[in-house]
PDB file of C-alpha atoms in Angstrom:
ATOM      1  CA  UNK A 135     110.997 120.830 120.170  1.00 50.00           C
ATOM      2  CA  UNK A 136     110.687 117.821 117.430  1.00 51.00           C
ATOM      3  CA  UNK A 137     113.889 119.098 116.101  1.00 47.00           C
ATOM      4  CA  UNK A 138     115.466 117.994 119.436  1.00 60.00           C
ATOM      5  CA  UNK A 139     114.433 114.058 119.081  1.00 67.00           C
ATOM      6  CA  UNK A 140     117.345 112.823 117.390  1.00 67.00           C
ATOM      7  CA  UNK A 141     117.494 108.937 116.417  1.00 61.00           C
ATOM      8  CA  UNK A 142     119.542 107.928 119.750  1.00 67.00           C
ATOM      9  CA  UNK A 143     116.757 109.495 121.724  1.00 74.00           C
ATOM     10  CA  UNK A 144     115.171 107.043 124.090  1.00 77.00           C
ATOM     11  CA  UNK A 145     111.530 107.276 122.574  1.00 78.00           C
ATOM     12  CA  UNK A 146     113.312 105.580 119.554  1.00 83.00           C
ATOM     13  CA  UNK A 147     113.626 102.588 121.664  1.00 87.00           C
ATOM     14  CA  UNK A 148     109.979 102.058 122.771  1.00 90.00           C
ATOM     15  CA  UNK A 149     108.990  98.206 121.640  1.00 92.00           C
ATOM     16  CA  UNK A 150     105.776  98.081 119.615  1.00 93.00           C
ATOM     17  CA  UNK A 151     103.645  96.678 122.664  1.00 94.00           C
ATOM     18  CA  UNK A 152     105.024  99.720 124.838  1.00 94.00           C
ATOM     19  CA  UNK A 153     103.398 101.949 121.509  1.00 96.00           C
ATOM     20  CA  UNK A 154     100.322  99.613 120.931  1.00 96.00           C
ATOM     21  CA  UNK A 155      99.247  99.810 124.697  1.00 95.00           C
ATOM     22  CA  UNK A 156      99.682 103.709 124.934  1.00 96.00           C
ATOM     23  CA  UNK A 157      97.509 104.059 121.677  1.00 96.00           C
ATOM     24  CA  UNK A 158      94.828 101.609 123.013  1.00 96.00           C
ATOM     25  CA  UNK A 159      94.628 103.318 126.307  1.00 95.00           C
ATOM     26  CA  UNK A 160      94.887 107.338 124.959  1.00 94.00           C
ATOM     27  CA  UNK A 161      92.373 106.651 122.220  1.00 96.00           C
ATOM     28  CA  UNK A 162      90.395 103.541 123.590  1.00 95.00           C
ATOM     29  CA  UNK A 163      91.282 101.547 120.872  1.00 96.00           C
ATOM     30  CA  UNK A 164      92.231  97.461 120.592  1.00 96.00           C
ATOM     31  CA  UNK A 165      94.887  97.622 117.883  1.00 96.00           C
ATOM     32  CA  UNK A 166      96.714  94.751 118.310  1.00 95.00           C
ATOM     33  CA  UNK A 167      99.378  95.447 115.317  1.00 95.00           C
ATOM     34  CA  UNK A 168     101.610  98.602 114.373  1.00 95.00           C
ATOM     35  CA  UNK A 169     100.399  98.566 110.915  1.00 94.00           C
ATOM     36  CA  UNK A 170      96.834  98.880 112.059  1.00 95.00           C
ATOM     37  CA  UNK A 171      97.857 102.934 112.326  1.00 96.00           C
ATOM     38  CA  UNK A 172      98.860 103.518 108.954  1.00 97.00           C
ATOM     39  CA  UNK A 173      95.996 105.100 107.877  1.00 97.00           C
ATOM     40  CA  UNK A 174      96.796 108.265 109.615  1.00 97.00           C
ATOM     41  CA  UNK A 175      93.684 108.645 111.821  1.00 97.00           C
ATOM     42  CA  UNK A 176      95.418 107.548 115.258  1.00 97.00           C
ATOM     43  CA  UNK A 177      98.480 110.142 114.368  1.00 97.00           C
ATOM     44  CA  UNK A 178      95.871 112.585 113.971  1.00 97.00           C
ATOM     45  CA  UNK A 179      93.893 111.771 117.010  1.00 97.00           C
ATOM     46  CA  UNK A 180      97.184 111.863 119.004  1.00 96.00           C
ATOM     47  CA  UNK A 181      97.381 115.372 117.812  1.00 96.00           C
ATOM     48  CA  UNK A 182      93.962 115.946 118.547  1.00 96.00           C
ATOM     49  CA  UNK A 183      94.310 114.844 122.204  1.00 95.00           C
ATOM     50  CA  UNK A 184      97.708 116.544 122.926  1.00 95.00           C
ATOM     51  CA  UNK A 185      96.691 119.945 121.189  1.00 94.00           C
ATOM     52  CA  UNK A 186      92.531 119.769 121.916  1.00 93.00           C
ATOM     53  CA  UNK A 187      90.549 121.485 119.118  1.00 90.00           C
ATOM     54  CA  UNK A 188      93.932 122.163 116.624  1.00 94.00           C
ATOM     55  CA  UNK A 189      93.037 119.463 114.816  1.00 96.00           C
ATOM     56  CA  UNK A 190      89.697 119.572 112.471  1.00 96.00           C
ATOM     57  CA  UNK A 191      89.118 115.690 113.116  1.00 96.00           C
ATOM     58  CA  UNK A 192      85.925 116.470 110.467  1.00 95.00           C
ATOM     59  CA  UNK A 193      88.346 115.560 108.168  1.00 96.00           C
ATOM     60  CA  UNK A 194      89.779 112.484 109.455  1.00 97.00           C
ATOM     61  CA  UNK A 195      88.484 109.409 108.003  1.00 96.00           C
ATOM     62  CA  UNK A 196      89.029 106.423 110.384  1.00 95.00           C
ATOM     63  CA  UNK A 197      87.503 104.047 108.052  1.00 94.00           C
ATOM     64  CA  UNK A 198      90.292 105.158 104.953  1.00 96.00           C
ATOM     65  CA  UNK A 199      91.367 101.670 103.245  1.00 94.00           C
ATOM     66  CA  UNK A 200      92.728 103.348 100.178  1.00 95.00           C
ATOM     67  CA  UNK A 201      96.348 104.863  99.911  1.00 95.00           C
ATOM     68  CA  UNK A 202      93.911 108.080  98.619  1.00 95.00           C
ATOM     69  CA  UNK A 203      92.198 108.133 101.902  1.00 95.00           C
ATOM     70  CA  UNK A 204      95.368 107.557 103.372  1.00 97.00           C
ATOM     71  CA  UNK A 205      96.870 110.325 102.298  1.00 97.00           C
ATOM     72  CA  UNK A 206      94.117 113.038 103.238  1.00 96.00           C
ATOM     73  CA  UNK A 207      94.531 112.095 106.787  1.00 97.00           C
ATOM     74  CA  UNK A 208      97.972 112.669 106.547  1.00 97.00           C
ATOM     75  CA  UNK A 209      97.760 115.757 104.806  1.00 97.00           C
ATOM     76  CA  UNK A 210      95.567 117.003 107.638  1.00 97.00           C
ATOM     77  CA  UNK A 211      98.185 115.782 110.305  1.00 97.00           C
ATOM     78  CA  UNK A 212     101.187 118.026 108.030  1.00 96.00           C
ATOM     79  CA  UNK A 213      98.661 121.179 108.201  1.00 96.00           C
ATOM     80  CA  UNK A 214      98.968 120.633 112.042  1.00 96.00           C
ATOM     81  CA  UNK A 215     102.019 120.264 112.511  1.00 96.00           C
ATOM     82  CA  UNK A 216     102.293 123.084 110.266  1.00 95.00           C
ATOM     83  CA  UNK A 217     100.605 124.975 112.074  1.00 95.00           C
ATOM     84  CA  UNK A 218     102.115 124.459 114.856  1.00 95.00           C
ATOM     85  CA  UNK A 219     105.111 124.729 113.880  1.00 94.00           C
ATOM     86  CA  UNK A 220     106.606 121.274 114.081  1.00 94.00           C
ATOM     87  CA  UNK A 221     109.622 120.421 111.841  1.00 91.00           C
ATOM     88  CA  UNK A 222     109.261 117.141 111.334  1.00 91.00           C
ATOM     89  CA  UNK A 223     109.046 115.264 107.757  1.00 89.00           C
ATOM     90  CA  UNK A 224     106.474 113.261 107.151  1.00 94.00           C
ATOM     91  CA  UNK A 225     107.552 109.894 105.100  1.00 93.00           C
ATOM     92  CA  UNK A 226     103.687 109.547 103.366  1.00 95.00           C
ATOM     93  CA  UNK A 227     104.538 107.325 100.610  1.00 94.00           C
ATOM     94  CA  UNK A 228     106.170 104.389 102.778  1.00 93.00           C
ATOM     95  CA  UNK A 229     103.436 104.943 105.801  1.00 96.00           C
ATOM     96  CA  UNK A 230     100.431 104.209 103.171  1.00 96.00           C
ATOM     97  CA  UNK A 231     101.939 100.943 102.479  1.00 94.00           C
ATOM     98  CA  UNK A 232     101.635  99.814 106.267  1.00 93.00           C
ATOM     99  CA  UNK A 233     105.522  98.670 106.551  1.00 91.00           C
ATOM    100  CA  UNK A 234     105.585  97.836 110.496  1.00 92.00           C
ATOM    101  CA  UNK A 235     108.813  99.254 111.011  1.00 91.00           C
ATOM    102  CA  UNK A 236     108.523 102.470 108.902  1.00 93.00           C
ATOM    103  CA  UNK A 237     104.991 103.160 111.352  1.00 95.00           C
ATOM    104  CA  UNK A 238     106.812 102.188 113.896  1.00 94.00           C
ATOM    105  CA  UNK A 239     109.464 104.606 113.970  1.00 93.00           C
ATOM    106  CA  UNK A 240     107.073 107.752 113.282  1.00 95.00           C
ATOM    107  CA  UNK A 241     104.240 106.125 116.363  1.00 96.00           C
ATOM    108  CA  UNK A 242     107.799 106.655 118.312  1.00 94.00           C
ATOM    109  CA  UNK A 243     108.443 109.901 117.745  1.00 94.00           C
ATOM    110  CA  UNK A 244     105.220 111.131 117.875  1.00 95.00           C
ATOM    111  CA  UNK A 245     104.666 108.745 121.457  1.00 94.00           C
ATOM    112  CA  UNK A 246     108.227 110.989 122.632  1.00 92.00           C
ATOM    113  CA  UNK A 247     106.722 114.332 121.092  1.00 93.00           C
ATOM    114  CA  UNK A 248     103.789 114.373 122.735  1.00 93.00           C
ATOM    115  CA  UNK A 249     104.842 113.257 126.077  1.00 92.00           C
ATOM    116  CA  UNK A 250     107.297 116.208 126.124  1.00 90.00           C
ATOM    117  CA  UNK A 251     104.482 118.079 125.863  1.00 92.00           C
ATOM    118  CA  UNK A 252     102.029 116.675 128.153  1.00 86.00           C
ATOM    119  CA  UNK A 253     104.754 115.215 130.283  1.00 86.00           C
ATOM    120  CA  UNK A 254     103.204 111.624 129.250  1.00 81.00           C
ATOM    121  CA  UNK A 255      99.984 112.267 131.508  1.00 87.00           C
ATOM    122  CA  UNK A 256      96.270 111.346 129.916  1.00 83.00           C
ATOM    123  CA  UNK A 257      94.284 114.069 129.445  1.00 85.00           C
ATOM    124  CA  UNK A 258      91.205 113.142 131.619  1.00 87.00           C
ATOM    125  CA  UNK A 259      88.793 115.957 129.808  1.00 91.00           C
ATOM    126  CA  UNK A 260      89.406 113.902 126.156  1.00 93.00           C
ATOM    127  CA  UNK A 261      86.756 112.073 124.578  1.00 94.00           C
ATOM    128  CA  UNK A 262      88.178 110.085 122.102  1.00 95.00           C
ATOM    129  CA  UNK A 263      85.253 108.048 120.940  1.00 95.00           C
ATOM    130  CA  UNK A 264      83.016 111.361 120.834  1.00 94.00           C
ATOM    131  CA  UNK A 265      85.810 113.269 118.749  1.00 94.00           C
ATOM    132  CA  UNK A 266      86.010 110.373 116.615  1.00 93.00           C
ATOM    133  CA  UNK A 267      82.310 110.495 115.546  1.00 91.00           C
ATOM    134  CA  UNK A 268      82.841 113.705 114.303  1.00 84.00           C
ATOM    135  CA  UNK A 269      85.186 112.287 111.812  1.00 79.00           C
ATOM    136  CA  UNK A 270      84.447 111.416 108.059  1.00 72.00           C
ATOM    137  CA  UNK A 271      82.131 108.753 107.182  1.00 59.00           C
ATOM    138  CA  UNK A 272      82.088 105.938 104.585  1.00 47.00           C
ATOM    139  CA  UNK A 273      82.374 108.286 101.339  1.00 46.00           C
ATOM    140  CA  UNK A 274      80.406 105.909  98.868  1.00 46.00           C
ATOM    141  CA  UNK A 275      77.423 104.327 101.414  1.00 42.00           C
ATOM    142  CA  UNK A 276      75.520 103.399  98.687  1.00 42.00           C
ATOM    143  CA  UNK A 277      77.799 102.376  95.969  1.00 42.00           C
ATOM    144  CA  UNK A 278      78.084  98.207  97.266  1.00 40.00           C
ATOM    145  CA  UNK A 279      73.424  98.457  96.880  1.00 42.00           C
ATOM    146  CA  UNK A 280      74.343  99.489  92.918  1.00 41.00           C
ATOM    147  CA  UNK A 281      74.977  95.591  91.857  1.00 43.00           C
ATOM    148  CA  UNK A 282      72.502  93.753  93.386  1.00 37.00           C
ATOM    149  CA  UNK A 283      69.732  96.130  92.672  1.00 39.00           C
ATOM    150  CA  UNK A 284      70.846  96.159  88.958  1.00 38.00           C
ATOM    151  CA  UNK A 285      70.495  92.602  89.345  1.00 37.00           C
ATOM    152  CA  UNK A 286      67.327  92.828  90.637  1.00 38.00           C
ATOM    153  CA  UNK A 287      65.884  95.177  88.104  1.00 38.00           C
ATOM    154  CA  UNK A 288      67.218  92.213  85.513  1.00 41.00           C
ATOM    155  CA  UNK A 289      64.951  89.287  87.204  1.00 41.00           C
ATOM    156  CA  UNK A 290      62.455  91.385  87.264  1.00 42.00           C
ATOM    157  CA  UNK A 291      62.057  92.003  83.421  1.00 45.00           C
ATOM    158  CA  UNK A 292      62.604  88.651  82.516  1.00 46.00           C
ATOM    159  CA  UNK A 293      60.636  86.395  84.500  1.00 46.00           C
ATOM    160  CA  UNK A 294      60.504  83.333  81.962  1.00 46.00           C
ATOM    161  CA  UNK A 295      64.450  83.219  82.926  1.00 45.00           C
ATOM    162  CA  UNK A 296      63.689  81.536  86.491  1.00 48.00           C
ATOM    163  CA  UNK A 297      63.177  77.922  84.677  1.00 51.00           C
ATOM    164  CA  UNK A 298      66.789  78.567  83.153  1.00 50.00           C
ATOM    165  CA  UNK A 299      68.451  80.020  86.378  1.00 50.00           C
ATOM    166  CA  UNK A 300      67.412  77.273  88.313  1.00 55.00           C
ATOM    167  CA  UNK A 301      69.241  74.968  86.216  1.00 47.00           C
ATOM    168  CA  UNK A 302      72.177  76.626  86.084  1.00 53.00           C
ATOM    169  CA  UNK A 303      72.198  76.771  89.888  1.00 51.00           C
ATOM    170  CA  UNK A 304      71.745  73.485  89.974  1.00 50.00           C
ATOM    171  CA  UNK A 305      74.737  72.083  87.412  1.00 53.00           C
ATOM    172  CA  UNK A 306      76.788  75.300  89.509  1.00 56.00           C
ATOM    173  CA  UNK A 307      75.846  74.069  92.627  1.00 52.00           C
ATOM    174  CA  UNK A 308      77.858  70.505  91.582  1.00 54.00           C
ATOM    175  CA  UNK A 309      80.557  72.493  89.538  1.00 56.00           C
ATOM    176  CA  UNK A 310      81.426  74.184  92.433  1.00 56.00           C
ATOM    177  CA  UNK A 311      81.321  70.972  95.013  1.00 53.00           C
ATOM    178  CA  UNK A 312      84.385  70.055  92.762  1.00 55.00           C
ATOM    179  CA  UNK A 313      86.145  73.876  93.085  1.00 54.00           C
ATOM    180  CA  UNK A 314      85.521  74.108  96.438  1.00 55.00           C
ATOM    181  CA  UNK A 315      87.356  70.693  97.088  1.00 57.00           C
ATOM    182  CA  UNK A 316      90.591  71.554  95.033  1.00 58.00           C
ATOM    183  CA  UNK A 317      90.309  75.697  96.406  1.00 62.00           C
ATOM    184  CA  UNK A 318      90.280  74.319  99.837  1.00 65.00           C
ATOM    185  CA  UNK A 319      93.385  72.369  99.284  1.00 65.00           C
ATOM    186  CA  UNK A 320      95.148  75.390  97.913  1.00 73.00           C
ATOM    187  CA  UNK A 321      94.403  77.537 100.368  1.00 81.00           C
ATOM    188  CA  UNK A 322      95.113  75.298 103.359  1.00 82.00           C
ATOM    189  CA  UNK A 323      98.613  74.930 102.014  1.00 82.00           C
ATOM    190  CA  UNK A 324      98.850  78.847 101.340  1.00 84.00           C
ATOM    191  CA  UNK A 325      97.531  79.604 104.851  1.00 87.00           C
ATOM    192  CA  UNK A 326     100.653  77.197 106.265  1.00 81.00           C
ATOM    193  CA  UNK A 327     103.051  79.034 104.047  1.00 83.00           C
ATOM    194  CA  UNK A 328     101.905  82.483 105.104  1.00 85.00           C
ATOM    195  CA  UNK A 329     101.525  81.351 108.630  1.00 82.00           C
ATOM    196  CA  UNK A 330     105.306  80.172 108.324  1.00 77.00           C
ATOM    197  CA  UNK A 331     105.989  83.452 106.924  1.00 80.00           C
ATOM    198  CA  UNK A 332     104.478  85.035 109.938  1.00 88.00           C
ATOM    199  CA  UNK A 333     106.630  82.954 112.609  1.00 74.00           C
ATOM    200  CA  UNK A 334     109.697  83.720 110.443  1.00 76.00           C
ATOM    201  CA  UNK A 335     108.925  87.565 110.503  1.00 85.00           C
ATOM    202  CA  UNK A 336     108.649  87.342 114.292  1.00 77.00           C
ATOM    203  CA  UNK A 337     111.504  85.759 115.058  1.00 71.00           C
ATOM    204  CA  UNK A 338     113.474  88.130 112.855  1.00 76.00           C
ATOM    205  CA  UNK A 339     111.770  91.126 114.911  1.00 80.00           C
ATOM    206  CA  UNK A 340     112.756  89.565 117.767  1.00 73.00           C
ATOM    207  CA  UNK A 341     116.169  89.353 116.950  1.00 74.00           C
ATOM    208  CA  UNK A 342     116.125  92.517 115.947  1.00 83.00           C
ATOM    209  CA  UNK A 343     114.581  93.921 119.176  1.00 77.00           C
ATOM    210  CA  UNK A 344     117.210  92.060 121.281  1.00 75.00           C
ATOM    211  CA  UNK A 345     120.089  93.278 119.063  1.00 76.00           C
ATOM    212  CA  UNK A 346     118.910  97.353 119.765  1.00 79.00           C
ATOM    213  CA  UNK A 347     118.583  96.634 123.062  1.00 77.00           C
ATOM    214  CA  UNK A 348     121.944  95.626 123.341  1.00 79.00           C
ATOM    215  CA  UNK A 349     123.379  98.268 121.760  1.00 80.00           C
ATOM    216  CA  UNK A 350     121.007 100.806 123.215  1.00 78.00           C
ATOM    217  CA  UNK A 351     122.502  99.530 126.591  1.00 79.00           C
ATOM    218  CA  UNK A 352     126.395 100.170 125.264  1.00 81.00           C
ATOM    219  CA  UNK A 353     125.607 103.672 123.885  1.00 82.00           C
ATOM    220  CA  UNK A 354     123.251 104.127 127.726  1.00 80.00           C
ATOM    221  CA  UNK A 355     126.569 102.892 129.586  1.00 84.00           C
ATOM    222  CA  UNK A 356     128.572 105.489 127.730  1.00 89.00           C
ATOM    223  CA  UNK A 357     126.492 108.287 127.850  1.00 83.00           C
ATOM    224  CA  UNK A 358     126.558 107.813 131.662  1.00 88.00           C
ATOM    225  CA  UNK A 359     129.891 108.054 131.722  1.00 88.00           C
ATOM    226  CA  UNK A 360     130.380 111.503 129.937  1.00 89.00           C
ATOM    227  CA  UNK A 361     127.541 112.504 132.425  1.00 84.00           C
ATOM    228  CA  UNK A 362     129.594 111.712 135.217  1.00 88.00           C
ATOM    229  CA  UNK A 363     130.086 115.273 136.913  1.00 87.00           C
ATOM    230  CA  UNK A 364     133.900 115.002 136.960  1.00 88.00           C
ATOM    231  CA  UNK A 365     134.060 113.584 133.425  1.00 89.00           C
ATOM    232  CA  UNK A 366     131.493 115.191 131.816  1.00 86.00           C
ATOM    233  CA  UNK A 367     133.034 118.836 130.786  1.00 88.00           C
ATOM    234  CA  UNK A 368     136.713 116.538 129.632  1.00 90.00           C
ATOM    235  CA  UNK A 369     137.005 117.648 125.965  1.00 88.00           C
ATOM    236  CA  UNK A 370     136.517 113.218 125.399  1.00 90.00           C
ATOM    237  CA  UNK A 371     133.075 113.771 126.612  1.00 89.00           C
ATOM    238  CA  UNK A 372     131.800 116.367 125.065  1.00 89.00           C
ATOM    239  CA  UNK A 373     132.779 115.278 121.703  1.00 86.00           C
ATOM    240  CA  UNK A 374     131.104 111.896 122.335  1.00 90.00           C
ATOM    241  CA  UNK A 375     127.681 113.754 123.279  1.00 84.00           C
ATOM    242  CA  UNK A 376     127.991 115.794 120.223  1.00 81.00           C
ATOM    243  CA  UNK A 377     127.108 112.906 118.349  1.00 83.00           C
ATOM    244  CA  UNK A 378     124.887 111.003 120.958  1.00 80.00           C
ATOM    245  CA  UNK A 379     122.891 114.000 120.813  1.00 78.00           C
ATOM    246  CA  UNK A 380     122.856 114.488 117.411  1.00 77.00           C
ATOM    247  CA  UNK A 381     119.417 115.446 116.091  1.00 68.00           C
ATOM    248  CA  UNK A 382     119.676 113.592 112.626  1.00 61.00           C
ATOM    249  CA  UNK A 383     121.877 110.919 111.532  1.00 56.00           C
ATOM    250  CA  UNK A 384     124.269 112.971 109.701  1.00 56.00           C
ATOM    251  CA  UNK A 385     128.308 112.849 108.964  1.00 61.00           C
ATOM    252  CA  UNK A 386     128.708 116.418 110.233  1.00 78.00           C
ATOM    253  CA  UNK A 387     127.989 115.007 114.055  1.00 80.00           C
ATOM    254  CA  UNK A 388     131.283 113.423 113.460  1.00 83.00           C
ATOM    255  CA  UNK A 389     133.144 116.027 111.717  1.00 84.00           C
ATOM    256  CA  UNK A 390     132.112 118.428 114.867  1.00 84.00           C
ATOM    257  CA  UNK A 391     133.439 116.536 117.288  1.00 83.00           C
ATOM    258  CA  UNK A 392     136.720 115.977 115.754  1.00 86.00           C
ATOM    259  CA  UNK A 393     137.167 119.631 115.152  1.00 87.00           C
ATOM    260  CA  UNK A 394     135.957 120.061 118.956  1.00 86.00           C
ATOM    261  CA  UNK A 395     138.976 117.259 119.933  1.00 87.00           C
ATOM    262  CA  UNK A 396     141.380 118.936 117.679  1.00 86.00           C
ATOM    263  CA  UNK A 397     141.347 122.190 119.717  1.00 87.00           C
ATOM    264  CA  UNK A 398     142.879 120.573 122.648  1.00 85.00           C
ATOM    265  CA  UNK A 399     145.587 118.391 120.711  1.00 76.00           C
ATOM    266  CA  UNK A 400     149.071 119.674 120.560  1.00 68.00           C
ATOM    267  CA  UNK A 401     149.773 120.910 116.785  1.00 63.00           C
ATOM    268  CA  UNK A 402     151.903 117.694 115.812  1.00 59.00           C
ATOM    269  CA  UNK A 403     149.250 115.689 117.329  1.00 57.00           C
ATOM    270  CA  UNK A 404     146.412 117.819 115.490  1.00 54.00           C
ATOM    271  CA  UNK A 405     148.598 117.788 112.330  1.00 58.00           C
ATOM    272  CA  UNK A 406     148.514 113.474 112.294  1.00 57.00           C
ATOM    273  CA  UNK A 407     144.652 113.426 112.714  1.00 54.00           C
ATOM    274  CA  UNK A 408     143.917 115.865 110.161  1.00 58.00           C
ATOM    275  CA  UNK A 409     146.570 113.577 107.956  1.00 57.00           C
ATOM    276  CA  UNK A 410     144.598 110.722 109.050  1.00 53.00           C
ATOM    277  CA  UNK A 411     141.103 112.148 108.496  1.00 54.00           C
ATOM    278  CA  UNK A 412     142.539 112.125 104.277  1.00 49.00           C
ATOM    279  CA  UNK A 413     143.248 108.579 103.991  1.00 50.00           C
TER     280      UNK A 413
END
């Protein structure tokens, strides 16, 4: 079935609210950006939802910050689909890195995948929040107590040192008046330039949303067309769905249909495009 979502599929041209709305209201989540899923755990949950009790969610971590962490969860999601026979690649190494477009792309497929399966409809019986508690928990609970009770074993054992620590707070306290002043410059002008950075990203998505649109709506118009019952089976329109309905973006979509065309040419005319396929 995932074999059959090629990139001209329509689930490929689901905006980011469209995917960020489904995942809030399947999982009860408030994700409010794309790369908020990189970690793996939604994918998996997804999974979890469409295909109840396939996935061990005892092994997702929801809380995973690290690319390590990352990865686990997406090593459980390949076992699934593994095991369920899904051929579909999973890019790991660019998803870790939380690249909104790279996310993007696989939320849409999996949003298309599982709707073919489910037909898109909520499965009322799914707990997400209770499925998630069974997932894993903060590996290292203790590890941020092992600094401050270090410290605190150090105060202890050298009690004369208060005299000498409060004077150093003190001359700190002023020192750091002075840092404070200069840091808060800096990072009111960084904020601006990141927030700038921000705006320009958006508008650059924005454009880019508008511009796939457009063209989604060209390649839409023509695929109507060679749907059209008394066009459709024309040897024009079936070589133009061979590569609309192409399941990866490959050269050989292309090659196909001109071999297809070239059935129906006259041999001169056959002869020229093969001539014309060389140079």
């Amino acid at each position: 079935m995932a074999t059959n979502i090629g990139m001209m599929d329509s689930g490929y041209f689901v905006g980011r609210n469209e995917i960020l709305t489904w995942i809030n209201n399947r999982l009860q989540l408030n994700l409010s950006r794309i790369e908020e899923a990189a970690s793996g755990a939604v994918q998996c949950q997804m999974m979890d939802m469409t295909y109840p009790g396939v996935v061990p969610m005892h092994k997702v971590n929801y809380d995973a910050k690290t690319e390590y962490d990352m990865i686990q969860n997406y090593k459980v999601l390949q076992e699934v689909f593994n095991k369920l026979k899904i051929d579909k690649h999973i890019e790991v190494n660019r998803l870790v890195k939380g690249r909104p477009l790279d996310n993007l792309e696989f939320l849409q497929w999996l949003k298309r995948y599982c709707d073919s399966v489910n037909g898109g409809i909520m499965n009322e019986n799914y707990n997400p929040i209770e499925r998630r508690s069974k997932g894993v928990k903060d590996r290292n609970p203790k590890g941020s107590q092992k600094n401050p009770k270090s410290l605190q074993t150090n105060n202890t054992h050298n009690p004369a040192s208060g005299d000498t620590a409060g004077l150093n707070k003190a001359s700190g306290f002023r020192q750091g008046k002075t840092y404070a002043a200069a840091g808060g410059a800096d990072s009111s002008g960084e904020v601006q330039a990141l927030s700038k950075e921000i705006s320009d990203l958006k508008f650059s998505v924005d454009l880019l949303e508008k511009e796939r649109d457009f063209y989604f709506a060209k390649l839409r118009d023509i695929e109507i067309i060679c749907q059209t019952p008394e066009w459709e089976d024309l040897p024009m329109s079936v070589a133009i769905k061979k590569i609309l309905y192409a399941a990866d973006a490959k050269e050989s979509a292309l090659s196909e249909a001109q071999d297809y065309l070239s059935q129906f040419m006259a041999p001169g005319e056959a002869e020229a495009e093969n001539e014309a396929r060389v140079f």
